[in-house]
Short mmCIF file of C-alpha atoms in Angstrom, two decimals:
data_model
loop_
_atom_site.label_atom_id
_atom_site.label_comp_id
_atom_site.label_asym_id
_atom_site.label_seq_id
_atom_site.Cartn_x
_atom_site.Cartn_y
_atom_site.Cartn_z
CA MET A 69 6.56 1.34 14.24
CA CYS A 70 3.21 2.94 13.40
CA ILE A 71 1.84 2.39 16.92
CA ARG A 72 4.94 3.95 18.47
CA ASP A 73 4.72 6.93 16.11
CA ARG A 74 1.02 7.33 16.81
CA LEU A 75 1.62 7.48 20.56
CA TRP A 76 4.36 10.06 20.01
CA ALA A 77 2.04 12.16 17.82
CA GLU A 78 -0.73 11.95 20.41
CA GLN A 79 1.70 13.18 23.06
CA GLN A 80 2.68 16.11 20.84
CA ARG A 81 -0.98 16.94 20.22
CA ASP A 82 -1.80 16.85 23.94
CA TYR A 83 1.23 18.98 24.79
CA ALA A 84 0.29 21.53 22.13
CA SER A 85 -3.29 21.65 23.41
CA GLN A 86 -2.21 22.18 27.02
CA HIS A 87 0.18 24.98 26.05
CA ASP A 88 -2.04 26.51 23.35
CA ILE A 89 0.32 26.00 20.42
CA PRO A 90 -2.10 25.77 17.49
CA HIS A 91 0.45 25.11 14.75
CA TYR A 92 1.82 22.12 16.67
CA ARG A 93 -1.73 20.86 17.17
CA LEU A 94 -2.31 21.22 13.44
CA TYR A 95 0.75 19.23 12.43
CA ALA A 96 0.11 16.59 15.09
CA ALA A 97 -3.41 16.11 13.74
CA VAL A 98 -2.06 15.74 10.20
CA LEU A 99 0.57 13.26 11.34
CA LEU A 100 -2.05 11.24 13.19
CA GLY A 101 -4.14 11.24 10.02
CA HIS A 102 -1.19 9.92 8.00
CA LEU A 103 -0.44 7.21 10.56
CA GLN A 104 -4.04 6.04 10.78
CA ARG A 105 -4.18 5.97 6.99
CA GLY A 106 -1.06 3.82 6.92
CA MET A 107 -2.65 1.45 9.42
CA GLY A 108 -5.73 1.15 7.24
CA ASP A 109 -8.19 3.06 9.45
CA LEU A 110 -9.52 5.51 6.88
CA ALA A 111 -12.36 6.76 9.10
CA ALA A 112 -9.95 7.72 11.89
CA ALA A 113 -7.64 9.36 9.35
CA ALA A 114 -10.54 11.43 7.98
CA ALA A 115 -11.43 12.56 11.50
CA HIS A 116 -7.86 13.74 12.16
CA TYR A 117 -7.74 15.59 8.82
CA ALA A 118 -11.05 17.27 9.73
CA ASP A 119 -9.53 18.38 13.05
CA ALA A 120 -6.52 19.76 11.20
CA GLU A 121 -8.77 21.61 8.76
CA ALA A 122 -10.70 23.22 11.63
CA ILE A 123 -7.46 24.32 13.30
CA ALA A 124 -6.04 25.73 10.05
CA ALA A 125 -9.22 27.70 9.41
CA ALA A 126 -9.30 29.00 12.99
CA ILE A 127 -5.72 30.33 12.89
CA GLY A 128 -6.05 31.70 9.36
CA TYR A 129 -3.60 29.28 7.79
CA LEU A 130 -5.65 29.14 4.61
CA THR A 131 -2.79 28.17 2.28
CA TYR A 132 -2.65 24.82 4.08
CA LEU A 133 -6.27 23.93 3.31
CA PRO A 134 -5.49 22.65 -0.22
CA GLU A 135 -2.86 20.34 1.30
CA LEU A 136 -5.52 18.85 3.54
CA ALA A 137 -7.90 18.59 0.59
CA LEU A 138 -5.21 16.59 -1.21
CA HIS A 139 -4.95 14.11 1.67
CA ARG A 140 -8.73 13.86 1.99
CA ALA A 141 -8.95 13.18 -1.74
CA TRP A 142 -6.43 10.37 -1.34
CA LEU A 143 -8.63 8.82 1.36
CA HIS A 144 -11.51 8.82 -1.12
CA VAL A 145 -9.30 7.07 -3.66
CA LEU A 146 -8.22 4.42 -1.15
CA ALA A 147 -11.87 3.84 -0.29
CA GLY A 148 -12.72 3.33 -3.97
CA GLU A 149 -14.56 6.67 -4.22
CA ILE A 150 -12.55 7.93 -7.15
CA GLU A 151 -15.11 10.43 -8.46
CA GLU A 152 -15.36 12.03 -5.01
CA GLY A 153 -11.57 12.25 -4.89
CA ARG A 154 -11.36 13.81 -8.34
CA ASP A 155 -14.09 16.31 -7.51
CA LEU A 156 -12.38 17.39 -4.29
CA LEU A 157 -9.11 18.01 -6.13
CA GLN A 158 -10.82 20.00 -8.86
CA ARG A 159 -12.59 22.20 -6.30
CA SER A 160 -9.29 22.90 -4.56
CA ALA A 161 -7.20 23.44 -7.69
CA ASP A 162 -7.36 27.23 -7.78
CA GLN A 163 -5.89 27.51 -4.27
CA MET A 164 -3.05 25.00 -4.74
CA GLU A 165 0.62 25.90 -4.75
CA VAL A 166 3.10 24.17 -7.06
CA ALA A 167 4.07 21.45 -4.56
CA GLN A 168 0.43 20.70 -3.85
CA TRP A 169 -0.36 20.53 -7.55
CA MET A 170 2.42 18.05 -8.12
CA GLY A 171 0.98 15.85 -5.38
CA ALA A 172 -2.44 16.23 -6.98
CA ASN A 173 -0.90 15.07 -10.27
CA VAL A 174 0.04 11.76 -8.65
CA VAL A 175 -3.42 11.28 -7.18
CA LEU A 176 -5.11 12.14 -10.48
CA ALA A 177 -2.79 9.72 -12.29
CA VAL A 178 -3.72 6.97 -9.83
CA ILE A 179 -7.39 7.76 -10.46
CA GLY A 180 -6.68 7.32 -14.16
CA LEU A 181 -4.98 3.98 -13.54
CA LEU A 182 -7.92 2.77 -11.46
CA ALA A 183 -10.45 3.96 -14.03
CA GLY A 184 -8.44 2.22 -16.75
CA GLY A 185 -9.08 -1.09 -15.02
CA GLY A 186 -5.85 -2.71 -16.20
CA ASN A 187 -6.67 -2.47 -19.91
CA GLY A 188 -4.33 0.42 -20.69
CA ALA A 189 -7.12 2.99 -20.88
CA ASP A 190 -5.41 5.45 -18.55
CA THR A 191 -4.95 8.36 -20.93
CA GLY A 192 -2.98 11.19 -19.38
CA SER A 193 -1.59 9.28 -16.41
CA ASP A 194 1.93 9.11 -17.83
CA GLU A 195 2.03 12.87 -18.54
CA LEU A 196 0.85 13.68 -15.00
CA LEU A 197 3.35 11.25 -13.49
CA THR A 198 6.24 12.50 -15.62
CA ALA A 199 5.63 16.08 -14.49
CA ALA A 200 5.48 14.87 -10.86
CA LEU A 201 8.68 12.84 -11.32
CA ILE A 202 10.63 15.84 -12.64
CA TYR A 203 9.43 18.10 -9.83
CA HIS A 204 10.00 15.68 -6.96
CA THR A 205 13.41 14.70 -8.31
CA GLU A 206 14.42 18.36 -8.32
CA ILE A 207 13.37 18.85 -4.69
CA ASP A 208 14.92 15.48 -3.70
CA ALA A 209 11.68 13.94 -2.39
CA ALA A 210 13.03 10.41 -2.77
CA ALA A 211 10.06 8.47 -1.36
CA VAL A 212 7.65 10.24 -3.70
CA VAL A 213 10.03 9.66 -6.62
CA CYS A 214 9.99 5.94 -5.78
CA ALA A 215 6.19 5.91 -5.81
CA VAL A 216 6.02 7.75 -9.12
CA HIS A 217 8.50 5.33 -10.69
CA CYS A 218 6.26 2.44 -9.61
CA TYR A 219 3.21 3.98 -11.27
CA LEU A 220 5.10 4.94 -14.41
CA ALA A 221 6.32 1.34 -14.61
CA LEU A 222 2.75 0.11 -14.27
CA VAL A 223 1.57 2.41 -17.08
CA ALA A 224 4.39 1.12 -19.31
CA PHE A 225 3.76 -2.55 -18.49
CA ARG A 226 0.05 -2.17 -19.18
CA ARG A 227 0.82 -0.70 -22.58
CA GLY A 228 3.30 -3.44 -23.44
CA ARG A 229 6.36 -1.16 -23.22
CA ILE A 230 8.44 -3.68 -21.32
CA ALA A 231 11.82 -1.90 -21.57
CA GLN A 232 10.30 1.34 -20.27
CA GLY A 233 8.54 -0.54 -17.50
CA GLN A 234 11.80 -2.21 -16.50
CA GLU A 235 13.58 1.14 -16.41
CA HIS A 236 11.06 2.69 -14.03
CA GLY A 237 10.52 -0.50 -12.04
CA ASN A 238 14.22 -1.06 -11.50
CA ALA A 239 14.66 2.58 -10.45
CA ALA A 240 12.01 2.22 -7.74
CA LEU A 241 13.19 -1.17 -6.53
CA ARG A 242 16.84 -0.11 -6.58
CA TRP A 243 16.07 2.79 -4.24
CA LEU A 244 14.11 0.53 -1.89
CA ASN A 245 16.93 -2.04 -1.92
CA GLU A 246 19.62 0.57 -1.26
CA HIS A 247 17.69 1.84 1.76
CA ASN A 248 16.66 -1.65 2.95
CA LEU A 249 12.98 -0.71 2.59
CA ASP A 250 9.95 -2.54 1.31
CA TYR A 251 7.42 0.29 1.68
CA PHE A 252 7.09 3.98 0.88
CA PRO A 253 4.71 6.24 2.83
CA HIS A 254 3.43 8.44 -0.01
CA TRP A 255 0.67 7.43 -2.43
CA TRP A 256 0.70 3.71 -1.60
CA HIS A 257 -2.31 2.09 -3.30
CA PRO A 258 -2.39 -1.65 -2.46
CA ALA A 259 -4.26 -2.87 -5.54
CA LEU A 260 -2.06 -0.97 -7.99
CA LEU A 261 1.13 -1.88 -6.13
CA ALA A 262 0.09 -5.54 -6.27
CA GLU A 263 -0.34 -5.26 -10.03
CA PHE A 264 3.03 -3.52 -10.31
CA ALA A 265 4.67 -6.21 -8.16
CA ALA A 266 3.39 -8.97 -10.43
CA HIS A 267 4.76 -7.25 -13.53
CA ALA A 268 8.04 -6.49 -11.78
CA LEU A 269 8.42 -10.05 -10.51
CA GLU A 270 8.31 -11.09 -14.16
CA HIS A 271 10.49 -8.35 -15.65
CA CYS A 272 12.69 -7.01 -12.81
CA ALA A 273 14.18 -10.28 -11.58
CA PRO A 274 17.29 -8.79 -9.86
CA TYR A 275 15.00 -7.24 -7.27
CA ALA A 276 12.78 -10.27 -6.67
CA HIS A 277 13.86 -10.24 -3.00
CA VAL A 278 12.53 -6.70 -2.57
CA LEU A 279 9.24 -7.64 -4.22
CA HIS A 280 9.05 -10.70 -1.99
CA ARG A 281 9.23 -8.54 1.14
CA LEU A 282 6.89 -5.93 -0.31
CA CYS A 283 4.21 -8.54 -1.06
CA VAL A 284 4.56 -10.57 2.13
CA HIS A 285 4.96 -7.70 4.62
CA HIS A 286 2.54 -5.17 3.17
CA LEU A 287 0.29 -6.41 0.36
CA GLY A 288 -0.67 -9.84 1.66
CA ASP A 289 -3.93 -11.13 0.23
CA THR A 290 -4.17 -8.17 -2.16
CA ALA A 291 -1.25 -9.63 -4.10
CA LEU A 292 -2.73 -13.13 -4.45
CA GLY A 293 -4.73 -12.44 -7.61
CA PRO A 294 -2.02 -10.72 -9.67
CA LEU A 295 0.66 -13.18 -8.54
CA THR A 296 -1.49 -16.23 -9.22
CA GLY A 297 -1.72 -15.09 -12.84
CA LEU A 298 2.04 -15.53 -13.13
CA LEU A 299 1.67 -19.27 -12.52
CA LEU A 300 0.48 -19.48 -16.13
CA SER A 301 3.70 -17.95 -17.45
CA ASN A 302 5.67 -19.81 -20.08
CA GLU A 303 8.85 -19.03 -18.14
CA PRO A 304 9.69 -21.58 -15.40
CA ALA A 305 11.75 -19.00 -13.50
CA VAL A 306 8.79 -16.61 -13.39
CA ARG A 307 6.46 -19.35 -12.18
CA LEU A 308 8.97 -20.30 -9.48
CA ARG A 309 9.36 -16.73 -8.23
CA ALA A 310 5.59 -16.28 -8.11
CA GLN A 311 5.06 -19.59 -6.29
CA GLN A 312 7.68 -18.71 -3.68
CA VAL A 313 5.99 -15.40 -2.90
CA LEU A 314 2.52 -16.97 -2.87
CA ASP A 315 3.70 -19.66 -0.45
CA ALA A 316 5.27 -17.05 1.81
CA ILE A 317 2.05 -15.02 1.88
CA GLN A 318 0.02 -18.11 2.71
CA GLN A 319 2.40 -19.11 5.49
CA THR A 320 1.82 -15.80 7.26
CA ARG A 321 -1.96 -16.30 7.24
CA PHE A 322 -2.45 -19.56 9.06
CA THR A 323 -0.50 -19.34 12.28
CA ASP A 324 -3.86 -19.21 14.10
CA LEU A 325 -7.26 -20.72 13.31
CA ASP A 326 -9.41 -17.57 13.41
CA PHE A 327 -10.17 -17.90 9.71
CA VAL A 328 -11.85 -21.31 10.24
CA ARG A 329 -15.52 -20.36 10.49
CA ASP A 330 -17.02 -23.77 11.26
CA PRO A 331 -16.79 -24.26 15.05
CA HIS A 332 -16.69 -28.07 14.85
CA THR A 333 -13.81 -28.05 12.35
CA ARG A 334 -11.94 -25.52 14.47
CA ALA A 335 -12.50 -27.63 17.59
CA VAL A 336 -11.13 -30.73 15.84
CA LEU A 337 -8.06 -28.85 14.70
CA MET A 338 -7.49 -27.41 18.19
CA GLN A 339 -7.76 -30.93 19.67
CA LEU A 340 -5.27 -32.32 17.14
CA LEU A 341 -2.86 -29.51 18.05
CA ALA A 342 -3.32 -30.15 21.76
CA GLU A 343 -2.63 -33.86 21.25
CA HIS A 344 0.47 -33.02 19.19
CA LYS A 345 -0.96 -34.84 16.19
CA LEU A 346 -0.58 -31.58 14.29
CA ARG A 347 2.34 -29.20 14.71
CA ARG A 348 1.39 -25.53 14.83
CA ALA A 349 4.62 -24.60 13.06
CA GLY A 350 3.63 -26.86 10.18
CA LEU A 351 0.10 -25.51 9.73
CA PRO A 352 1.00 -22.77 7.21
CA LEU A 353 2.63 -25.23 4.83
CA LEU A 354 -0.21 -27.73 5.31
CA PHE A 355 -2.90 -25.16 4.55
CA THR A 356 -0.89 -23.94 1.57
CA ARG A 357 -0.73 -27.44 0.10
CA LEU A 358 -4.29 -28.55 0.91
CA THR A 359 -6.34 -25.92 -0.92
CA THR A 360 -9.82 -26.03 -2.38
CA ALA A 361 -8.51 -25.08 -5.81
CA GLU A 362 -5.06 -24.11 -6.97
CA ARG A 363 -6.27 -20.96 -8.71
CA GLN A 364 -8.35 -19.86 -5.73
CA ARG A 365 -5.67 -20.91 -3.26
CA ALA A 366 -8.37 -21.10 -0.57
CA PRO A 367 -7.35 -23.11 2.53
CA ASN A 368 -9.55 -26.19 3.06
CA ALA A 369 -9.73 -26.48 6.84
CA THR A 370 -12.14 -29.43 6.65
CA LEU A 371 -9.69 -31.39 4.51
CA VAL A 372 -6.92 -30.70 7.01
CA ALA A 373 -9.15 -31.81 9.88
CA VAL A 374 -10.04 -35.07 8.09
#
C-alpha cells in the first residue's frame, strides 16, 4: 500500500513541477515525507519535508511552516533525538495555529513518555493528551483520537490506574476493530505502542485479536521485550495470549535464512532443505522452539543444523 501511494505521490509531484503548480508540489512533498516516514526511512522523509519547507517559503505560505516543523520534530522523536524534537517545537510555538498546537501536544506528551522511561515519571503527559483528545474528538479526527487513547492508556497503566487504562485502551482498540485496522498513521511510536500492546494484551482481552495483528504486522521484534515480560504473569490466560503473539512474530521472521550469519551453518541448512530433510514451511516453528534462551528467544541456527 505504501509503495503504491508513494508512486502516486511522485506522479503528482512530477505533474505539478511540469505545470508549475507550487501548492500541489508542496503537498506532494509532504505526502512523500509521510509515506517514507511510515516505511521507516527517516532520512528520506526529512529530505521531502525540507523540499516542502523550501517551496512554502518560496510561495509565501508561511503559516504552513509550523506544520512542517511539527513533522520534523516527530522525525527527531522517532530517531531518539527527543531534546532536538522538543527544541524545534518550542522554537515554532509562537507561529502555531490551534490545530498545530494540538498536534504538538501529542508529540510533547510522547516525549514525556519516553523521558519517563516506563517508571511513571511522565508529568504533564496526561494533561497534554487530554487537551488533544478533546480537540481532535470535536473535529472528528478519528485516527488521531485513536492514537491519543493509546497513549492515555499507557500513562494510566504505568501509574497503576488499570480501570482508566482499560477505558482508553478499549476505546482505541474498539475503533481499530470496527474499521478492520491494525495501524493508525498519526503519531505511531513503535516502542511505546509495543509497551501499550503488552499492557492491553493483559487488560483488554476482548481485543486480543486486534493486538495480535498490530504486533505481528507492524511492531515485530519491537514487541518481543514487552510481550516476553507477560510470560511471568500469574494469569495462565495472559501467558497464553502473550505466547501466541510471540510465536506468530517468530514465525514471520524465519521464512528465509538471511539472519544466519555463519556461512557454514547456512550452507548446511540450505543443503538439508534441498534434500527435503527440512521443510521450509516448518522452519518458523522449529526456530521458535529451538532457541538459545527462552527469555532471549534468540533462534539457534547451529542447533537446528545439528
